[in-house]
């Protein structure tokens, strides 16, 4: 016993059409599939992979177009201040940061970090065109950027040549944070001609010293190190 595919009424085996809706009765065993088109293609297509050169060109054109557009707007329309330098400097930083990703993947990490520091310094220098003096750049921004860049390069060196474990990397980072915070406060106090004393950075230094002491103990004790790794799943 079969059923109509349209209205669902029961059909006798001798019928070739539904007596209710006149829909043809089709025996699926007698249907030929020779000329039918399959719902999905049998051949697998493959999209051509995008080359780094093409991504680099697109990325560079976007940043160049953004910089040029903002520069023209600043020059011809909104010309009360040199606000476009902020955007141009940000585009330079984004372009330099993308060098080891798209343009030159084999670039040394030390040289890449140095380029990042130089790009940030250039951005800070562009800001000086909107400030009445460059003293803050020479006394604050440039030294802080130089120290942060040097600490980043040193951390990368220690990670590659001393130890690259998670605990060791955490140790390097907390030591770097402590040094950077102390350097920032001393530079700020020197810029403001204040007494060379540690206040807020002493709190950061104390917290980092406790963490560094704990990490050093864990790293130096094999059983402690293995227990921490098992509990933190790394």
Coordinates of C-alpha atoms in Angstrom, one line a residue:
X1 CA 0.0 0.0 0.0
X2 CA 1.4 3.4 -1.0
X3 CA 0.4 7.0 -0.3
X4 CA 0.0 10.1 -2.4
X5 CA 3.0 12.4 -2.1
X6 CA 0.7 15.5 -2.3
X7 CA -2.3 14.8 -0.1
X8 CA -1.3 11.6 1.7
X9 CA -4.3 9.5 0.8
X10 CA -3.9 5.8 0.6
X11 CA -3.5 4.5 -3.0
X12 CA -4.2 1.1 -4.5
X13 CA -1.3 -0.5 -6.3
X14 CA -3.3 -0.4 -9.6
X15 CA -3.7 3.4 -9.7
X16 CA -1.4 5.6 -11.7
X17 CA -3.0 8.8 -10.4
X18 CA -4.4 10.0 -7.0
X19 CA -8.2 9.9 -7.2
X20 CA -8.3 12.9 -4.8
X21 CA -5.8 15.4 -6.2
X22 CA -4.9 13.8 -9.5
X23 CA -1.2 13.7 -8.7
X24 CA 0.7 11.1 -10.7
X25 CA 1.8 8.0 -8.8
X26 CA 5.5 7.5 -9.2
X27 CA 7.2 4.3 -8.2
X28 CA 10.7 5.3 -6.9
X29 CA 12.1 2.0 -8.0
X30 CA 11.3 2.8 -11.6
X31 CA 12.7 6.4 -11.7
X32 CA 15.8 6.8 -13.8
X33 CA 18.7 8.9 -12.4
X34 CA 20.9 8.8 -15.5
X35 CA 20.1 12.4 -16.6
X36 CA 19.5 13.9 -13.1
X37 CA 22.0 16.5 -11.8
X38 CA 23.5 15.6 -8.4
X39 CA 22.7 18.2 -5.6
X40 CA 26.4 18.7 -4.9
X41 CA 29.4 18.7 -7.3
X42 CA 31.7 15.7 -7.2
X43 CA 34.8 17.7 -7.8
X44 CA 36.4 19.5 -5.0
X45 CA 37.3 23.1 -5.7
X46 CA 40.3 24.9 -4.1
X47 CA 40.6 28.6 -3.4
X48 CA 44.1 29.9 -4.3
X49 CA 45.8 30.9 -1.1
X50 CA 46.5 34.6 -0.5
X51 CA 50.2 35.5 -0.7
X52 CA 51.8 37.7 1.9
X53 CA 52.8 40.1 -0.9
X54 CA 49.1 40.7 -1.7
X55 CA 48.2 41.2 2.0
X56 CA 51.1 43.6 2.5
X57 CA 50.0 45.6 -0.5
X58 CA 46.4 45.9 0.7
X59 CA 47.5 46.7 4.2
X60 CA 49.9 49.3 3.1
X61 CA 47.5 51.0 0.7
X62 CA 44.8 51.2 3.5
X63 CA 47.3 52.9 5.9
X64 CA 48.6 55.2 3.2
X65 CA 45.1 56.2 2.0
X66 CA 44.1 56.9 5.7
X67 CA 47.2 59.0 6.3
X68 CA 46.9 61.0 3.0
X69 CA 43.1 61.5 3.4
X70 CA 43.5 62.8 7.0
X71 CA 46.5 65.0 5.9
X72 CA 44.4 66.6 3.1
X73 CA 41.4 67.1 5.4
X74 CA 43.7 68.7 8.0
X75 CA 45.4 71.0 5.4
X76 CA 42.3 72.1 3.4
X77 CA 39.3 71.8 5.8
X78 CA 40.0 71.4 9.5
X79 CA 43.3 73.3 9.7
X80 CA 43.1 74.8 13.2
X81 CA 45.5 72.2 14.6
X82 CA 47.7 69.5 13.2
X83 CA 45.4 66.7 14.4
X84 CA 46.3 64.5 11.4
X85 CA 49.7 63.9 12.8
X86 CA 48.2 61.7 15.5
X87 CA 46.6 59.5 12.8
X88 CA 49.6 59.5 10.6
X89 CA 51.8 58.4 13.6
X90 CA 49.3 55.7 14.5
X91 CA 49.4 54.4 10.9
X92 CA 53.2 54.3 11.0
X93 CA 53.1 52.2 14.2
X94 CA 50.6 49.8 12.7
X95 CA 52.7 49.4 9.5
X96 CA 55.9 48.8 11.5
X97 CA 54.2 46.3 13.8
X98 CA 53.0 44.4 10.7
X99 CA 56.5 44.0 9.2
X100 CA 57.3 40.6 10.9
X101 CA 53.8 39.4 10.3
X102 CA 53.2 40.1 6.6
X103 CA 56.3 41.6 5.0
X104 CA 59.4 39.8 6.4
X105 CA 58.5 36.9 8.6
X106 CA 62.2 36.0 9.2
X107 CA 63.0 39.3 10.8
X108 CA 64.9 39.0 14.1
X109 CA 62.6 39.6 17.1
X110 CA 65.2 42.0 18.5
X111 CA 65.3 44.1 15.4
X112 CA 61.5 44.0 15.3
X113 CA 61.1 45.3 18.8
X114 CA 63.7 48.0 18.1
X115 CA 61.6 49.1 15.1
X116 CA 58.5 49.2 17.3
X117 CA 60.3 51.4 19.8
X118 CA 61.5 53.7 17.0
X119 CA 57.9 53.9 15.6
X120 CA 56.5 54.8 19.0
X121 CA 59.2 57.5 19.4
X122 CA 58.4 58.9 16.1
X123 CA 54.7 59.1 17.1
X124 CA 55.6 60.9 20.3
X125 CA 57.8 63.3 18.3
X126 CA 54.8 64.1 16.0
X127 CA 52.8 65.0 19.0
X128 CA 55.3 67.7 19.9
X129 CA 54.0 69.7 16.9
X130 CA 50.8 70.3 18.9
X131 CA 52.5 71.1 22.2
X132 CA 54.2 74.4 23.2
X133 CA 57.4 72.7 24.1
X134 CA 59.5 69.6 23.4
X135 CA 60.8 69.2 26.9
X136 CA 58.3 66.5 27.8
X137 CA 59.4 64.5 24.8
X138 CA 63.1 64.7 25.6
X139 CA 62.8 64.3 29.4
X140 CA 59.9 61.9 29.7
X141 CA 58.5 60.2 26.5
X142 CA 61.8 59.3 24.8
X143 CA 63.6 57.9 27.9
X144 CA 60.5 55.9 29.0
X145 CA 60.1 54.5 25.4
X146 CA 63.8 53.6 25.3
X147 CA 63.7 51.8 28.7
X148 CA 60.5 49.9 27.7
X149 CA 62.1 48.9 24.4
X150 CA 65.3 47.7 26.1
X151 CA 63.3 45.7 28.7
X152 CA 61.3 44.1 25.9
X153 CA 64.5 43.1 24.0
X154 CA 66.1 41.8 27.2
X155 CA 63.0 39.7 28.0
X156 CA 63.0 38.2 24.5
X157 CA 66.7 37.4 24.8
X158 CA 66.2 35.7 28.2
X159 CA 63.2 33.8 26.8
X160 CA 65.2 32.5 23.9
X161 CA 68.6 31.8 25.5
X162 CA 67.9 31.1 29.2
X163 CA 64.5 29.6 29.7
X164 CA 61.3 29.7 27.7
X165 CA 59.0 28.1 30.3
X166 CA 55.8 29.8 31.4
X167 CA 57.1 30.3 34.9
X168 CA 60.4 31.8 33.7
X169 CA 58.5 34.1 31.3
X170 CA 56.3 35.3 34.2
X171 CA 59.4 36.0 36.2
X172 CA 60.9 38.1 33.4
X173 CA 57.7 40.1 33.0
X174 CA 57.3 41.0 36.7
X175 CA 61.0 42.0 37.0
X176 CA 60.5 44.2 33.9
X177 CA 57.3 45.8 35.3
X178 CA 59.1 46.6 38.6
X179 CA 62.0 48.2 36.8
X180 CA 59.8 50.2 34.4
X181 CA 57.6 51.5 37.1
X182 CA 60.5 52.7 39.2
X183 CA 62.1 54.3 36.1
X184 CA 58.8 56.1 35.2
X185 CA 58.4 57.6 38.7
X186 CA 62.0 58.8 38.9
X187 CA 61.8 60.3 35.4
X188 CA 58.5 62.1 36.2
X189 CA 59.9 63.4 39.5
X190 CA 63.0 64.7 37.7
X191 CA 60.8 66.4 35.0
X192 CA 58.7 68.1 37.8
X193 CA 61.9 68.9 39.8
X194 CA 60.5 66.9 42.8
X195 CA 62.5 65.0 45.4
X196 CA 63.8 61.7 44.0
X197 CA 61.7 59.5 46.2
X198 CA 59.7 56.3 45.5
X199 CA 56.0 56.4 46.3
X200 CA 53.5 54.5 44.1
X201 CA 56.3 52.7 42.4
X202 CA 57.4 51.4 45.8
X203 CA 54.1 49.6 46.1
X204 CA 54.5 48.0 42.7
X205 CA 58.1 47.1 43.5
X206 CA 57.1 45.4 46.7
X207 CA 54.3 43.4 45.0
X208 CA 56.6 42.4 42.2
X209 CA 59.4 41.5 44.6
X210 CA 57.1 39.1 46.5
X211 CA 55.9 37.5 43.2
X212 CA 59.5 37.2 41.9
X213 CA 60.6 35.6 45.1
X214 CA 57.8 33.0 44.9
X215 CA 58.5 32.3 41.2
X216 CA 62.2 31.9 41.8
X217 CA 61.5 29.5 44.6
X218 CA 59.2 27.4 42.4
X219 CA 61.6 27.4 39.5
X220 CA 64.5 26.3 41.6
X221 CA 62.6 23.5 43.3
X222 CA 61.8 20.6 40.9
X223 CA 59.0 19.2 43.0
X224 CA 57.3 22.5 43.4
X225 CA 57.7 23.3 39.7
X226 CA 56.2 20.0 38.7
X227 CA 53.3 20.4 41.2
X228 CA 52.5 23.9 39.8
X229 CA 52.6 22.6 36.3
X230 CA 50.2 19.8 37.0
X231 CA 47.7 22.1 38.8
X232 CA 47.8 24.8 36.2
X233 CA 47.9 22.3 33.3
X234 CA 50.9 23.6 31.4

